[in-house]
CSV table of C-alpha atoms in Angstrom, one decimal:
chain,number,residue,atom,x,y,z
A,1,UNK,CA,2.0,7.7,22.2
A,2,UNK,CA,0.0,9.0,19.2
A,3,UNK,CA,2.0,8.9,15.9
A,4,UNK,CA,2.1,12.2,14.0
A,5,UNK,CA,1.1,12.0,10.3
A,6,UNK,CA,3.7,12.6,7.7
A,7,UNK,CA,4.0,13.8,4.1
A,8,UNK,CA,5.7,12.1,1.1
A,9,UNK,CA,5.8,14.1,-2.1
A,10,UNK,CA,6.2,11.4,-4.7
A,11,UNK,CA,6.6,7.6,-4.7
A,12,UNK,CA,7.7,6.6,-8.2
A,13,UNK,CA,8.5,3.0,-9.3
A,14,UNK,CA,8.8,1.9,-5.7
A,15,UNK,CA,7.2,-0.3,-3.0
A,16,UNK,CA,6.4,-3.1,-5.5
A,17,UNK,CA,6.0,-6.6,-4.2
A,18,UNK,CA,6.0,-10.0,-5.9
A,19,UNK,CA,2.9,-12.0,-5.1
A,20,UNK,CA,3.0,-11.3,-1.4
A,21,UNK,CA,1.4,-8.3,0.2
A,22,UNK,CA,0.2,-5.9,1.3
A,23,UNK,CA,2.8,-3.5,-0.1
A,24,UNK,CA,1.1,-0.2,0.5
A,25,UNK,CA,-1.9,-0.9,2.7
A,26,UNK,CA,-2.8,2.0,4.9
A,27,UNK,CA,-0.4,4.3,3.1
A,28,UNK,CA,-1.3,7.9,4.0
A,29,UNK,CA,-3.4,7.0,7.0
A,30,UNK,CA,-4.9,9.2,9.7
A,31,UNK,CA,-3.9,12.6,8.4
A,32,UNK,CA,-0.9,11.6,6.2
A,33,UNK,CA,-0.4,12.8,2.7
A,34,UNK,CA,1.2,11.4,-0.5
A,35,UNK,CA,1.2,13.8,-3.4
A,36,UNK,CA,1.7,11.3,-6.2
A,37,UNK,CA,1.9,7.5,-6.4
A,38,UNK,CA,3.3,6.5,-9.8
A,39,UNK,CA,4.1,3.0,-11.1
A,40,UNK,CA,4.3,1.8,-7.5
A,41,UNK,CA,2.7,-0.7,-5.1
A,42,UNK,CA,2.0,-3.3,-7.8
A,43,UNK,CA,1.8,-7.1,-7.9
A,44,UNK,CA,0.5,-7.9,-4.5
A,45,UNK,CA,-2.6,-9.1,-2.6
A,46,UNK,CA,-4.5,-6.2,-1.0
A,47,UNK,CA,-1.7,-3.9,-2.0
A,48,UNK,CA,-3.4,-0.5,-1.5
A,49,UNK,CA,-6.3,-1.3,0.8
A,50,UNK,CA,-7.3,1.7,2.9
A,51,UNK,CA,-4.9,4.0,1.1
A,52,UNK,CA,-5.7,7.6,1.7
A,53,UNK,CA,-8.1,6.8,4.6
A,54,UNK,CA,-8.9,8.5,7.9
A,55,UNK,CA,-8.7,12.2,7.0
A,56,UNK,CA,-5.8,11.6,4.7
A,57,UNK,CA,-5.0,12.6,1.1
A,58,UNK,CA,-3.3,11.0,-1.9
A,59,UNK,CA,-3.1,13.3,-4.9
A,60,UNK,CA,-2.8,11.0,-7.9
A,61,UNK,CA,-2.6,7.3,-8.3
A,62,UNK,CA,-1.2,6.5,-11.7
A,63,UNK,CA,-0.4,2.9,-13.0
A,64,UNK,CA,-0.2,1.8,-9.4
A,65,UNK,CA,-1.9,-0.7,-7.1
A,66,UNK,CA,-2.4,-3.3,-9.8
A,67,UNK,CA,-2.2,-7.1,-9.4
A,68,UNK,CA,-4.1,-9.2,-6.9
A,69,UNK,CA,-7.5,-9.1,-5.2
A,70,UNK,CA,-8.8,-6.4,-2.9
A,71,UNK,CA,-6.2,-4.1,-4.4
A,72,UNK,CA,-7.9,-0.9,-3.4
A,73,UNK,CA,-10.7,-2.0,-1.1
A,74,UNK,CA,-11.8,0.8,1.2
A,75,UNK,CA,-9.5,3.2,-0.7
A,76,UNK,CA,-10.3,6.8,0.5
A,77,UNK,CA,-12.4,5.7,3.4
A,78,UNK,CA,-13.1,9.0,5.3
A,79,UNK,CA,-10.3,10.5,3.2
A,80,UNK,CA,-9.5,11.8,-0.2
A,81,UNK,CA,-7.8,10.4,-3.4
A,82,UNK,CA,-7.5,12.8,-6.3
A,83,UNK,CA,-7.3,10.9,-9.6
A,84,UNK,CA,-7.0,7.2,-10.1
A,85,UNK,CA,-5.6,6.3,-13.5
A,86,UNK,CA,-4.7,2.9,-14.9
A,87,UNK,CA,-4.7,1.6,-11.3
A,88,UNK,CA,-6.3,-0.9,-9.0
A,89,UNK,CA,-6.8,-3.4,-11.9
A,90,UNK,CA,-6.5,-7.2,-11.7
A,91,UNK,CA,-5.1,-9.5,-14.4
A,92,UNK,CA,-6.7,-12.6,-13.0
A,93,UNK,CA,-10.4,-11.8,-12.4
A,94,UNK,CA,-9.9,-11.3,-8.7
A,95,UNK,CA,-12.5,-9.8,-6.4
A,96,UNK,CA,-13.2,-6.6,-4.5
A,97,UNK,CA,-10.8,-4.4,-6.4
A,98,UNK,CA,-12.3,-1.1,-5.3
A,99,UNK,CA,-15.0,-2.4,-3.0
A,100,UNK,CA,-16.3,0.4,-0.8
A,101,UNK,CA,-13.8,2.9,-2.1
A,102,UNK,CA,-14.7,6.6,-1.3
A,103,UNK,CA,-17.0,5.5,1.5
A,104,UNK,CA,-17.7,8.7,3.3
A,105,UNK,CA,-14.7,10.0,1.4
A,106,UNK,CA,-13.9,11.5,-2.0
A,107,UNK,CA,-12.2,10.3,-5.2
A,108,UNK,CA,-11.8,13.0,-7.9
A,109,UNK,CA,-11.9,10.6,-10.9
A,110,UNK,CA,-11.5,6.9,-11.7
A,111,UNK,CA,-10.2,6.3,-15.2
A,112,UNK,CA,-9.3,2.9,-16.7
A,113,UNK,CA,-9.2,1.5,-13.2
A,114,UNK,CA,-10.8,-1.1,-11.0
A,115,UNK,CA,-11.3,-3.5,-13.9
A,116,UNK,CA,-11.2,-7.3,-14.4
A,117,UNK,CA,-12.5,-8.5,-11.1
A,118,UNK,CA,-15.9,-9.3,-9.7
A,119,UNK,CA,-17.6,-6.9,-7.3
A,120,UNK,CA,-15.1,-4.4,-8.7
A,121,UNK,CA,-16.8,-1.3,-7.3
A,122,UNK,CA,-19.4,-2.7,-5.0
A,123,UNK,CA,-20.5,-0.1,-2.5
A,124,UNK,CA,-18.5,2.7,-4.2
A,125,UNK,CA,-19.2,6.2,-2.7
A,126,UNK,CA,-21.5,5.0,0.0
A,127,UNK,CA,-22.3,6.8,3.3
A,128,UNK,CA,-22.0,10.3,1.9
A,129,UNK,CA,-19.0,9.6,-0.3
A,130,UNK,CA,-18.4,11.1,-3.8
A,131,UNK,CA,-16.6,10.3,-7.0
A,132,UNK,CA,-16.3,13.1,-9.7
A,133,UNK,CA,-16.5,10.8,-12.7
A,134,UNK,CA,-15.9,7.2,-13.7
A,135,UNK,CA,-14.6,6.5,-17.2
A,136,UNK,CA,-13.7,3.0,-18.6
A,137,UNK,CA,-13.6,1.7,-15.0
A,138,UNK,CA,-15.4,-0.7,-12.6
A,139,UNK,CA,-16.0,-3.3,-15.3
A,140,UNK,CA,-16.2,-6.8,-14.1
A,141,UNK,CA,-17.9,-10.1,-14.5
A,142,UNK,CA,-20.4,-9.7,-11.6
A,143,UNK,CA,-21.5,-7.1,-9.2
A,144,UNK,CA,-19.5,-4.3,-10.9
A,145,UNK,CA,-21.3,-1.3,-9.3
A,146,UNK,CA,-23.8,-3.1,-7.1
A,147,UNK,CA,-24.9,-1.0,-4.1
A,148,UNK,CA,-22.9,2.0,-5.3
A,149,UNK,CA,-23.8,5.6,-4.1
């Protein structure tokens, strides 16, 4: 049986974990849609990995997916995420925050996000992917934008 993709309008101050994860991994997968993710999916390992992947769409990610390592790894893989704002940040210098995000997919903008880890945006927008603009983001101690685009 093949599952049918669904639609969630808004996730606000929800789906947060403490230390453990992954809270929201594979959210909006394979044709699903989440319009807005606001102050959600925080404080966990790999919390939003593969979010908005596989021909899926997430409208805006605001103050979400912050915390541990690999927060937003392969975010928007073959899919689309609109705007990423104050999200996908680490507070402990963790790794791979937005590694390979927008790979063969699209992210509209990345603002104040994907910071404070190493290899933060390694491989961003590879394989035909695109990001509209990056502002105050992808800052890290090592490998910040290595092999991007």
